Amino acid sequence: MNVPRDSLSQGFAKARQGIRQFSQLSEIPKLEGTGTRALEAWFLGPKAENADELERFIVEAIRDQAFWRRNFHPSDPTHITGEMKRSPEYLEAMDSLTEGYQSLLAFLKKSVPFFSMRYQGHMNWDLTIPGMLGYFAAMLYNPNNVAFEGSTATTILEILVGDDLCRMLGYTIPDEAAIDKGAIRPWGHITCDGTVANIEAIWSARNLKFYPLALQAALKEDPALANAKTITVPLLTGQSVPLIELDTWSVLNLKADDILALPTRLTNEYQISRDVVTASLAQYSLQSLGIQEFSRRFLSQIDKSPVFFVPGTKHYSFPKAAAVLGIGASNMIDVPVDKDARMNMAALKELLGKCLAEKRPVFTVVAVMGSTEESAIDPIRDVLALRDEFRQRGLEFTVHGDAAWGGYHISVIRDDFDMPEPLASLVLAPPPAVPLKQYVVEQFQALGHADSITVDPHKSGYIPYPAGALCYRNSAMRDLVTFSAPVVFHGDAEPTVGIYGIEGSKPGAAAAAVYLSHRVIRPSKSGYGKIIGQALFSCRKLYARLLCMARPEDPFIVVPVPRLPAEVDGSNVEEQTQFIRDRIVGKNNEEIIQDSEAMKLLAEIGPDENILAYAFNFKTASGILNTDLAQTNRLNKALYDRLSINPGDDIYGYDLIVSTTDLNAAQYGETFIQDYKNRLGVGELAGSSVTVLRSVVMDPWVTETTKGSFLDVLEDEFRKAISAALKEIT
């Protein structure tokens, strides 16, 4: 939908009026409440056990849609008559639809069986029933959330969901009285995916960095802003100085909130209207001039191109962002990771120090809150502390949390929203679950201080595609990535959400899917926290099983990427491995729950979240462990060939499905790669890339079933695959 500026303005006015009317009638849906607690009611199930319930709800949505159509001006004429339905042309069309539909249904059986306990390939599992129902029901209305007038219901749902995601991630939503006193209000919106959300985050960080340079030029040159020439800005030292007197380096190192407050101050303190500010800045802004002309005019004093930092575990969306935004991939700097695949803080500090010495501006530092290969969480608490340190030295930048995969994991520690005390006491203890690692808890507790956060409901939220999201700590950040007039007055609730960010048209059904799933399954301890806590339990037990899988007589070893706690603290690795073998691998879930020592260790082993990377190595005929990295990589690639789907194959022939990736020194750094090579037994020879397998464990039920632990089945399939792969390469 192409929406002209004047149409948008009229739509805004209608939307504001509509929201006021909805509020007066108490018709706006609510997300506050207790949600429900029965995990088995939330999914269709591995054998479609809840098919009857899902079918009943789907039929209800269709009937409700028909009722709505029949009662919207019921006196209007009908068109599709009984006579038409009996015509040869109509019957032929229905026959064609039936044939095509049945053919499609048959072809779709070649799809990936995400629902199966045998599937561990990518970040997919079963979808929540409320997520599917929300999407299906809203899809019948085909709302487009690019503009309120095309999505008068689902835009409101997106606003509600945006706030709910903000709360889950740690942003506080102040009340109107607090906003009137200057409290900063966060804001979130739905995107098609995490890639678009990450690109938007870098886009807003780039525009934020350059915004005060454009305003400085406007203040100096545009008579329309003449009476605001004395406006001051706080420096990192705390001193306030007129903006027009600052040199370029100082302007490029102002705090985000101080920059974002400038438009409001121009209106409140100098009585310059929003339209005048917008028109003036259009002559100088990066959005208008483009990167080349803007740099020529305003960055002549800066010798080095601005950069942003990402860990070696970064998602591919960040190189895309660098290219799309004209920053350039060479100005996206990889920070090496440590032995646990987390951003190396010493390396980041050194790189930031170099930027300061060279007077090289820094847009942002990205902390990955759950990498897509290793499920590692970067030490964002230390990143924020490092920013405080560099502020004192004159270098400022934003911090972005890429929690596309890991954001929903915070629900494991998030207290239930609006849980009445009488109900809270009735909540039953959940099935087997483990808490987050203490390190992970500390990072999630700091996440709410990041300037922006990406989170994907369609990943750990178990919600249909497309449903990514981006949340801002300061809602004013959204105005940096729109071509409409910015919201000047802090806290102003703009109902149209589609003007912010990259996308144009986007399905309102996605917002409805997230809304209904959050309505039924709250993003807190008793809702999503229960699902993810149990999935974490499954992942840790799989880690323990793989760690202890190889027997002395087996011609192979298995080495998970995550180190044991004993490897980290230098204690006895063999002793800890034996404890895991005796007290975790050899026990059922109930026995582990009753064993406090086992539960304590289970909480700390394995990956930070629930993606597990691992590799196999083999022994030679003489029983000596192979030391050739190339041969180890061949083995793991041969394993992957047996445990991955080939296009066109009969899906029913796959007994276990995993994924693979290559870990290389160019991105991860030598420290991580060499340590992992050493643990695999191939550290002596050259080679900087290690092929690993990857299991994404989203299934909360995989550890024990009515037929026993499904981990036994998975181990059997691994053994069959390794036996065949060894025959191939030896």
XYZ file of C-alpha atoms in Angstrom:
730
model
C 0.000 0.000 0.000
C 1.463 3.347 -1.082
C 0.303 5.947 1.440
C 0.742 9.655 0.546
C 1.821 12.090 3.259
C -1.526 13.934 3.364
C -3.388 10.634 3.586
C -1.197 9.594 6.486
C -1.922 12.840 8.316
C -5.665 12.383 7.883
C -5.290 8.772 8.975
C -3.456 9.841 12.142
C -6.288 12.153 13.112
C -8.890 9.443 12.519
C -6.802 6.929 14.425
C -6.412 9.154 17.470
C -10.150 9.786 17.470
C -10.799 6.062 17.074
C -8.542 5.120 19.972
C -10.256 7.649 22.217
C -13.638 6.189 21.262
C -12.431 2.631 21.843
C -11.077 3.667 25.243
C -14.380 5.202 26.260
C -16.231 2.038 25.253
C -13.665 -0.223 26.936
C -13.364 -2.184 23.664
C -9.577 -2.267 23.378
C -8.359 -5.812 24.103
C -6.224 -6.320 27.181
C -2.989 -8.214 27.651
C -2.925 -7.871 31.410
C -3.968 -10.987 33.249
C -2.810 -14.350 34.449
C -2.744 -16.288 31.204
C -3.033 -20.057 31.480
C -0.745 -22.764 32.859
C -1.380 -25.989 30.888
C 1.523 -26.485 28.499
C -0.193 -29.473 26.863
C -3.083 -27.196 25.833
C -0.806 -24.737 24.073
C 0.381 -26.897 21.144
C -1.181 -29.145 18.502
C 1.129 -31.915 19.711
C 3.574 -34.327 18.033
C 0.688 -36.615 17.020
C -1.873 -33.802 16.536
C -3.470 -34.737 19.844
C -5.277 -31.376 19.982
C -6.548 -31.528 16.376
C -10.219 -31.557 17.350
C -9.812 -28.449 19.477
C -7.881 -26.607 16.763
C -10.450 -27.576 14.126
C -13.290 -26.298 16.320
C -11.594 -22.922 16.746
C -10.789 -22.619 13.021
C -14.395 -23.355 12.047
C -15.548 -20.784 14.603
C -13.320 -18.142 12.981
C -14.793 -18.869 9.538
C -18.356 -18.801 10.832
C -17.696 -15.587 12.714
C -16.294 -14.015 9.546
C -19.426 -15.082 7.644
C -21.660 -13.632 10.387
C -19.764 -10.346 10.213
C -20.144 -10.104 6.429
C -23.855 -10.943 6.515
C -24.576 -8.337 9.153
C -22.594 -5.466 7.640
C -25.469 -3.597 5.969
C -27.634 -6.727 5.691
C -29.986 -5.068 3.205
C -27.208 -4.779 0.616
C -27.629 -7.219 -2.280
C -26.018 -10.637 -2.402
C -24.103 -11.680 -5.467
C -23.209 -15.378 -5.432
C -26.618 -16.980 -5.849
C -27.688 -20.611 -5.643
C -28.226 -20.580 -9.378
C -24.625 -19.465 -9.931
C -23.393 -22.294 -7.707
C -25.239 -24.775 -9.941
C -23.789 -23.415 -13.174
C -21.234 -25.555 -15.109
C -18.624 -22.821 -14.866
C -18.938 -22.616 -11.088
C -18.828 -26.397 -10.659
C -15.798 -26.601 -12.953
C -14.026 -23.902 -10.912
C -14.758 -25.750 -7.664
C -13.509 -29.021 -9.157
C -10.317 -27.262 -10.192
C -9.933 -25.782 -6.707
C -10.533 -29.175 -5.097
C -7.965 -30.864 -7.313
C -5.388 -28.126 -6.850
C -5.961 -27.968 -3.112
C -5.619 -31.708 -2.639
C -2.466 -31.667 -4.759
C -1.056 -28.866 -2.615
C -1.902 -30.718 0.600
C -0.093 -33.783 -0.735
C 2.951 -31.767 -1.810
C 3.166 -30.040 1.583
C 3.878 -33.448 3.145
C 7.405 -32.915 1.803
C 7.787 -30.074 4.319
C 10.104 -30.242 7.301
C 8.564 -32.085 10.302
C 9.290 -29.338 12.818
C 6.822 -30.880 15.290
C 8.739 -34.152 15.635
C 11.018 -35.082 18.525
C 13.405 -36.237 15.801
C 13.773 -32.720 14.381
C 16.599 -30.579 15.799
C 17.735 -28.776 12.678
C 16.830 -25.118 12.993
C 15.017 -22.652 15.221
C 11.612 -24.184 14.601
C 9.274 -26.422 16.518
C 5.524 -26.707 16.906
C 3.529 -23.467 16.825
C 1.329 -22.387 19.682
C -2.367 -22.975 19.072
C -3.259 -19.382 20.071
C -0.563 -18.093 17.710
C -2.009 -20.054 14.788
C -5.570 -19.091 15.666
C -4.701 -15.414 16.016
C -3.028 -15.429 12.618
C -5.799 -17.413 10.913
C -8.618 -15.318 12.349
C -6.981 -11.987 11.468
C -5.905 -13.259 8.035
C -9.585 -13.505 7.074
C -9.796 -9.719 7.510
C -6.498 -9.151 5.629
C -5.414 -6.101 7.652
C -2.333 -4.174 6.510
C -0.555 -2.592 9.481
C 1.223 -0.014 7.347
C -1.546 2.483 8.158
C -4.274 2.643 10.773
C -7.039 3.165 8.255
C -6.227 -0.247 6.742
C -5.837 -1.998 10.106
C -8.131 -0.345 12.622
C -8.074 -3.397 14.900
C -4.661 -4.990 14.396
C -2.714 -1.721 14.736
C -4.051 -1.508 18.278
C -2.984 -5.124 18.828
C 0.523 -4.276 17.592
C 0.765 -1.373 20.033
C -0.306 -3.653 22.886
C 2.155 -6.355 21.816
C 4.969 -3.816 21.485
C 4.500 -2.796 25.108
C 4.277 -6.413 26.228
C 7.565 -7.262 24.523
C 9.172 -4.197 26.098
C 8.095 -5.345 29.557
C 9.347 -8.863 28.945
C 12.763 -7.603 27.858
C 13.170 -5.336 30.875
C 11.978 -1.922 29.687
C 9.695 -0.143 32.155
C 6.461 1.370 30.808
C 5.845 4.538 32.868
C 2.340 5.831 33.464
C 1.109 9.065 31.915
C 1.863 11.081 35.057
C 5.490 9.939 35.002
C 5.766 10.713 31.274
C 4.467 14.236 31.942
C 7.331 14.623 34.415
C 9.909 13.566 31.830
C 10.059 9.774 32.176
C 11.315 8.027 29.057
C 8.815 5.720 27.414
C 9.967 2.638 25.471
C 8.269 1.470 22.287
C 8.234 -1.706 20.221
C 6.795 -2.824 16.913
C 6.452 -5.963 14.818
C 8.761 -6.489 11.845
C 8.840 -9.337 9.355
C 11.925 -10.825 10.997
C 15.072 -10.248 13.038
C 17.089 -9.267 9.967
C 14.846 -6.277 9.278
C 14.800 -5.425 12.994
C 18.609 -5.490 13.182
C 18.953 -3.373 10.053
C 16.534 -0.857 11.548
C 18.519 -0.816 14.801
C 21.753 0.033 12.963
C 19.873 2.543 10.802
C 18.528 4.367 13.848
C 21.953 4.284 15.556
C 23.589 5.779 12.461
C 20.955 8.503 12.107
C 21.154 9.279 15.820
C 24.908 9.815 15.562
C 24.519 12.302 12.712
C 21.295 14.065 13.749
C 22.934 16.770 15.910
C 25.349 17.655 13.082
C 22.369 18.407 10.838
C 20.680 20.408 13.584
C 23.871 22.333 14.276
C 24.058 23.367 10.608
C 20.375 24.317 10.583
C 20.804 26.467 13.678
C 23.731 28.272 12.083
C 22.235 28.826 8.648
C 18.417 28.710 8.685
C 16.682 31.917 9.831
C 13.637 29.851 10.808
C 15.626 28.521 13.779
C 17.388 31.766 14.610
C 15.862 32.247 18.061
C 17.146 28.777 19.116
C 20.806 29.455 18.407
C 21.570 29.516 22.102
C 20.260 25.988 22.747
C 22.771 24.045 24.826
C 23.568 20.358 25.057
C 25.189 18.404 27.901
C 28.645 17.065 27.113
C 29.934 13.761 28.459
C 31.793 15.777 31.089
C 28.472 17.134 32.391
C 29.154 20.651 31.149
C 26.425 22.287 29.014
C 27.601 24.164 25.923
C 25.736 25.822 23.013
C 25.401 23.249 20.237
C 26.582 25.653 17.555
C 29.918 26.142 19.375
C 30.915 22.467 19.449
C 33.512 20.898 17.175
C 32.545 17.896 15.064
C 34.054 15.274 17.398
C 32.117 16.621 20.381
C 28.866 16.701 18.415
C 29.426 13.063 17.422
C 29.735 12.048 21.063
C 26.545 13.284 22.683
C 24.324 10.946 24.692
C 21.338 9.411 22.950
C 18.683 10.767 25.304
C 20.115 14.287 25.073
C 19.993 14.125 21.268
C 16.475 12.732 21.216
C 15.260 15.493 23.549
C 16.320 18.258 21.133
C 13.165 18.408 18.926
C 10.915 18.655 21.968
C 13.130 21.357 23.472
C 12.976 23.405 20.267
C 9.195 23.428 20.562
C 8.825 23.792 24.319
C 11.684 26.214 25.019
C 11.808 28.211 21.774
C 8.230 27.871 20.449
C 9.373 26.514 17.078
C 6.685 24.268 15.649
C 7.260 20.688 14.621
C 6.590 21.468 10.960
C 9.199 24.241 10.959
C 11.810 21.989 12.583
C 11.080 19.208 10.094
C 11.300 21.522 7.075
C 14.538 23.061 8.300
C 16.282 19.769 9.022
C 15.263 18.385 5.625
C 17.875 20.679 4.091
C 20.710 19.160 6.133
C 19.803 15.664 7.251
C 21.537 12.496 6.159
C 18.142 11.151 5.094
C 17.870 13.969 2.535
C 21.476 14.562 1.471
C 22.761 11.011 1.262
C 25.944 9.687 2.825
C 28.380 11.197 0.299
C 27.080 14.764 0.405
C 26.521 14.642 4.154
C 30.088 13.450 4.725
C 31.491 16.112 2.391
C 29.670 18.884 4.240
C 29.916 17.809 7.858
C 32.586 15.133 8.387
C 35.657 16.840 6.924
C 37.230 17.026 10.407
C 36.875 13.251 10.872
C 39.738 11.295 9.286
C 38.406 7.779 9.914
C 35.041 6.400 8.827
C 32.580 5.680 11.663
C 32.240 2.030 12.667
C 30.081 -0.354 14.630
C 31.156 -3.473 16.513
C 29.709 -6.980 16.412
C 30.932 -10.240 17.953
C 32.329 -12.987 15.735
C 29.070 -14.865 16.356
C 27.047 -12.115 14.651
C 24.033 -12.836 12.496
C 24.351 -12.221 8.749
C 21.866 -9.351 9.046
C 24.642 -7.048 10.248
C 26.797 -7.223 7.097
C 23.536 -6.605 5.235
C 22.904 -3.541 7.382
C 26.407 -2.218 6.706
C 25.876 -2.591 2.962
C 22.300 -1.291 2.774
C 23.025 1.754 4.943
C 26.168 2.760 3.072
C 28.356 2.180 6.128
C 30.395 -0.455 4.324
C 31.248 -3.964 5.491
C 34.816 -2.897 6.240
C 33.419 -0.540 8.897
C 31.601 -3.354 10.661
C 34.297 -4.617 13.003
C 34.271 -8.209 14.272
C 35.219 -8.564 17.921
C 36.855 -11.952 18.692
C 35.053 -14.252 21.107
C 36.401 -16.058 24.151
C 36.555 -19.816 24.716
C 32.806 -19.846 25.454
C 31.909 -18.094 22.154
C 31.041 -14.855 23.980
C 32.329 -11.432 22.993
C 35.853 -10.917 24.324
C 35.744 -7.825 26.526
C 39.502 -7.244 26.520
C 39.454 -7.224 22.718
C 36.479 -4.838 22.621
C 38.163 -2.480 25.061
C 41.290 -2.423 22.927
C 39.300 -1.703 19.765
C 37.328 1.089 21.430
C 40.542 2.570 22.772
C 41.921 2.627 19.248
C 38.793 4.416 18.001
C 39.173 7.016 20.739
C 42.844 7.571 19.925
C 42.063 7.945 16.216
C 38.936 10.027 16.876
C 36.914 7.475 14.959
C 33.175 7.688 15.756
C 31.387 4.550 16.942
C 27.734 4.096 16.013
C 26.912 1.175 18.259
C 28.166 -2.020 19.898
C 26.034 -5.097 19.266
C 25.764 -7.742 21.974
C 24.271 -11.030 20.792
C 21.855 -12.409 23.365
C 21.787 -15.967 22.077
C 23.876 -16.653 18.986
C 22.245 -18.762 16.288
C 25.109 -21.257 16.079
C 26.213 -21.792 19.703
C 23.403 -20.155 21.678
C 26.037 -18.041 23.436
C 25.079 -14.859 25.269
C 27.476 -11.925 25.167
C 28.366 -10.143 28.425
C 26.113 -7.144 27.798
C 26.466 -6.079 31.419
C 30.200 -5.596 30.799
C 29.530 -3.875 27.464
C 27.354 -1.318 29.263
C 29.992 -0.867 31.955
C 32.623 -0.367 29.245
C 30.441 2.313 27.678
C 30.314 4.120 31.039
C 34.099 3.947 31.189
C 34.570 5.359 27.693
C 32.025 8.093 28.338
C 34.414 9.442 30.917
C 37.100 9.445 28.236
C 34.970 11.208 25.605
C 33.632 8.359 23.429
C 29.888 7.696 23.192
C 27.890 5.001 21.387
C 24.617 3.130 21.671
C 24.286 -0.532 22.678
C 22.036 -2.893 20.727
C 20.961 -6.292 22.035
C 20.363 -8.840 19.297
C 18.012 -11.116 21.230
C 16.235 -12.419 18.125
C 16.745 -15.990 19.311
C 17.271 -15.506 23.023
C 14.843 -12.763 23.992
C 11.998 -15.026 25.077
C 14.382 -16.932 27.352
C 14.163 -13.993 29.737
C 10.628 -15.189 30.527
C 12.247 -17.954 32.627
C 13.169 -15.297 35.215
C 10.461 -12.694 34.501
C 7.891 -12.460 37.293
C 4.310 -13.062 36.235
C 2.602 -9.899 34.993
C -0.453 -8.802 36.948
C -0.836 -12.133 38.755
C -3.408 -11.767 41.566
C -2.110 -13.150 44.846
C -4.895 -15.751 45.322
C -4.159 -17.202 41.870
C -0.405 -17.082 42.345
C -0.682 -19.483 45.268
C -2.585 -21.996 43.135
C 0.044 -22.355 40.401
C 1.402 -25.887 40.383
C 5.099 -26.646 40.225
C 6.065 -27.072 36.560
C 7.358 -30.306 35.053
C 11.146 -30.786 34.879
C 12.831 -27.485 34.139
C 16.155 -25.887 34.891
C 16.874 -22.249 35.598
C 19.094 -20.111 33.435
C 22.783 -20.075 34.234
C 23.677 -17.447 36.806
C 25.843 -15.710 34.203
C 22.865 -15.574 31.819
C 20.584 -14.189 34.532
C 23.061 -11.362 35.142
C 23.087 -10.452 31.451
C 19.303 -10.494 31.168
C 19.024 -8.281 34.239
C 21.156 -5.701 32.399
C 19.373 -6.034 29.046
C 16.854 -3.300 29.858
C 19.665 -0.719 29.726
C 20.371 -1.401 26.038
C 19.179 1.300 23.643
C 17.455 -1.157 21.320
C 16.648 -4.866 21.347
C 15.681 -7.260 18.578
C 13.437 -10.192 19.513
C 11.690 -12.717 17.259
C 8.331 -14.079 18.426
C 8.545 -16.504 15.488
C 11.608 -18.130 17.042
C 11.459 -18.815 20.788
C 7.933 -17.418 20.877
C 6.701 -20.413 18.834
C 4.565 -18.059 16.711
C 3.947 -18.274 12.919
C 6.125 -16.333 10.477
C 6.488 -13.435 9.916
C 6.823 -12.029 13.423
C 10.068 -10.322 14.345
C 10.200 -7.245 16.549
C 12.362 -4.282 17.531
C 12.030 -2.478 20.853
C 13.539 0.913 21.712
C 14.412 2.015 25.231
C 13.529 5.565 24.183
C 10.495 5.723 21.898
C 11.870 8.829 20.194
C 14.435 6.618 18.426
C 11.682 5.493 16.056
C 11.407 9.010 14.628
C 14.922 8.717 13.215
C 13.790 6.072 10.719
C 10.640 7.574 9.283
C 9.969 10.037 6.518
C 6.814 11.358 8.139
C 6.814 14.286 10.522
C 8.467 13.172 13.778
C 6.541 13.003 17.019
C 7.835 15.981 18.928
C 5.998 15.799 22.209
C 7.465 13.087 24.397
C 5.077 10.251 25.115
C 2.662 11.145 22.300
C 0.935 7.883 21.323
C 0.956 7.734 17.520
C -1.427 4.975 16.429
C 0.063 4.317 12.999
C 3.061 2.014 13.330
C 3.820 1.146 9.709
C 5.667 4.391 8.971
C 8.537 3.429 11.264
C 11.300 1.247 9.933
C 11.976 -0.440 6.617
C 8.799 -2.245 5.711
C 5.740 -0.898 3.993
C 2.867 -3.338 3.871
C 2.924 -5.948 6.624
C 0.296 -8.411 7.822
C -1.817 -7.350 10.764
C -2.315 -11.093 11.234
C 1.226 -11.300 12.638
C 0.359 -8.830 15.404
C -2.850 -10.762 16.108
C -0.850 -14.003 16.365
C 1.549 -12.529 18.914
C -1.309 -10.882 20.788
C -3.381 -14.047 21.262
C -0.353 -16.184 22.097
C 0.745 -13.643 24.737
C -2.840 -13.379 25.976
C -2.976 -17.118 26.675
C 0.713 -17.824 27.375
C 2.182 -14.878 29.266
C 5.866 -14.081 28.540
C 6.784 -14.799 32.165
C 7.668 -17.661 34.503
C 4.318 -19.432 34.355
C 3.867 -19.083 30.590
C 6.707 -19.009 28.102
C 9.098 -19.465 30.996
C 7.589 -22.900 31.550
C 7.997 -23.931 27.881
C 11.555 -22.656 27.628
C 12.547 -23.938 31.069
C 11.544 -27.437 30.038
C 13.278 -27.071 26.671
C 16.423 -26.004 28.539
C 16.113 -29.140 30.659
C 15.908 -31.204 27.463
C 18.915 -29.425 25.969
C 21.068 -29.896 29.085
C 20.187 -33.603 29.198
C 21.099 -33.940 25.512
C 24.402 -32.184 26.255
C 25.062 -34.650 29.075
C 24.126 -37.591 26.855
C 26.437 -36.516 24.005
C 29.248 -35.698 26.437
C 29.103 -39.220 27.868
C 27.979 -41.046 24.736
C 31.338 -42.500 23.655
C 32.317 -45.650 25.551
C 35.958 -46.744 25.854
C 35.442 -49.341 23.102
C 33.753 -46.903 20.684
C 35.806 -45.740 17.662
C 34.767 -42.119 18.143
C 34.463 -39.264 20.642
C 31.908 -36.441 20.887
C 32.976 -32.961 21.985
C 30.254 -30.353 22.653
C 31.287 -26.753 21.986
C 30.206 -25.530 25.467
C 32.895 -26.244 28.048
C 32.199 -28.006 31.304
C 32.233 -25.820 34.433
C 35.331 -27.803 35.510
C 37.102 -26.746 32.311
C 36.252 -23.123 33.041
C 37.346 -23.045 36.681
C 40.252 -25.479 36.359
C 38.821 -28.229 38.590
C 38.771 -31.972 37.859
C 37.165 -32.571 34.444
C 37.183 -36.380 34.673
C 35.525 -36.289 38.067
C 32.809 -33.927 36.863
C 32.222 -36.006 33.735
C 31.796 -39.126 35.851
C 29.325 -37.299 38.104
C 27.302 -36.379 35.016
C 27.430 -39.971 33.790
C 26.294 -41.402 37.148
C 23.878 -38.777 38.448
C 22.386 -37.238 35.285
C 22.743 -39.494 32.236
C 21.969 -42.612 34.226
C 18.866 -41.205 35.925
C 15.320 -40.383 34.939
C 13.832 -36.919 35.322
C 12.268 -37.519 38.720
C 15.518 -38.871 40.145
C 17.413 -35.835 38.875
C 14.845 -33.436 40.349
C 15.226 -35.081 43.742
C 19.038 -34.799 43.542
C 19.908 -31.203 44.488
C 23.569 -31.572 43.464
C 22.594 -32.936 40.058
C 20.070 -30.140 39.487
C 22.609 -27.530 40.519
C 25.148 -28.833 38.014
C 22.514 -29.358 35.307
C 21.694 -25.650 35.512
C 25.299 -24.717 34.704
C 26.300 -27.207 31.992
C 25.649 -26.938 28.286
C 25.050 -23.837 26.180
C 23.785 -20.519 27.534
C 20.426 -21.255 25.909
C 19.124 -24.250 23.982
C 21.120 -24.508 20.773
C 23.832 -27.135 21.155
C 26.841 -27.359 18.816
C 29.122 -30.398 18.884
C 31.545 -32.366 16.723
C 32.667 -35.973 16.413
C 36.233 -37.206 15.971
C 37.328 -40.766 15.276
C 39.980 -43.208 16.384
C 42.295 -44.926 13.948
C 42.443 -48.705 13.591
C 45.122 -48.771 16.286
C 42.819 -46.933 18.712
C 44.669 -43.602 18.473
C 42.574 -40.428 18.198
C 42.762 -38.799 14.774
C 44.809 -35.568 14.772
C 43.981 -34.382 11.228
C 41.432 -31.539 11.290
C 40.563 -32.057 7.620
C 39.590 -35.663 8.345
C 37.538 -34.607 11.371
C 35.690 -32.093 9.207
C 35.085 -34.814 6.581
C 33.564 -37.021 9.254
C 31.166 -34.339 10.482
C 30.157 -33.402 6.949
C 29.466 -37.071 6.251
C 27.342 -37.195 9.395
C 25.429 -34.129 8.312
C 24.751 -35.685 4.897
C 22.984 -38.526 6.712
C 21.163 -36.323 9.213
C 19.830 -33.585 6.930
C 17.029 -33.358 4.391
C 17.726 -33.591 0.672
C 15.203 -31.715 -1.494
C 12.638 -34.017 -3.020
C 13.371 -36.980 -0.750
C 10.633 -38.887 1.045
C 10.448 -37.127 4.423
C 9.295 -40.315 6.122
C 12.730 -41.843 5.618
C 14.476 -39.417 7.991
C 15.023 -40.685 11.522
C 16.976 -37.706 12.919
C 17.466 -34.222 11.497
C 20.171 -31.782 12.644
C 21.998 -28.857 11.029
C 25.627 -27.898 10.563
C 27.887 -24.859 10.499
C 31.576 -24.018 10.195
C 33.339 -22.171 13.007
C 36.341 -20.244 11.707
C 39.107 -18.141 13.182
C 38.493 -15.183 10.881
C 35.233 -14.460 12.709
C 35.674 -16.144 16.087
C 39.334 -15.421 16.718
C 42.209 -17.818 17.398
C 41.490 -18.184 21.126
C 38.138 -19.884 20.630
C 39.145 -21.977 17.601
C 42.409 -23.241 19.063
C 40.785 -24.206 22.351
C 38.070 -26.169 20.575
C 40.589 -27.844 18.259
C 42.593 -28.889 21.305
C 39.524 -30.430 22.928
C 38.748 -32.303 19.698
C 42.305 -33.632 19.583
C 43.252 -31.832 16.361
C 45.032 -28.807 17.804
C 48.546 -29.633 16.666
C 48.058 -29.229 12.928
C 47.150 -26.146 10.890
C 43.561 -25.333 10.097
C 41.271 -22.497 11.113
C 37.786 -23.820 10.333
C 35.946 -26.530 12.266
C 32.781 -28.208 10.997
C 30.266 -28.865 13.766
C 26.771 -30.260 13.996
C 23.978 -28.340 15.662
C 20.882 -29.415 17.572
C 18.194 -26.847 18.341
C 16.220 -28.222 21.267
C 12.864 -26.438 21.462
C 10.851 -29.518 22.423
C 9.947 -29.455 26.141
C 8.849 -33.108 26.129
C 11.794 -34.914 24.538
C 13.440 -36.209 27.728
C 10.666 -38.564 28.813
C 7.638 -39.946 27.001
C 5.091 -42.703 27.582
C 7.675 -45.036 26.004
C 10.640 -43.800 28.051
C 13.294 -41.184 27.337
C 13.403 -40.190 23.684
C 17.084 -39.418 24.200
C 17.656 -43.171 23.913
C 16.158 -43.049 20.418
C 18.304 -40.037 19.488
C 21.484 -41.723 20.702
C 20.668 -44.830 18.668
C 20.246 -42.685 15.549
C 23.548 -40.901 16.209
C 25.274 -44.275 16.554
C 23.821 -45.523 13.258
C 24.922 -42.337 11.498
C 28.464 -42.352 12.935
C 28.904 -45.992 12.011
C 27.943 -45.304 8.382
C 30.027 -42.096 8.213
C 33.142 -43.875 9.533
C 32.831 -46.501 6.832
C 32.678 -43.737 4.246
C 35.815 -41.849 5.269
C 38.096 -44.683 6.490
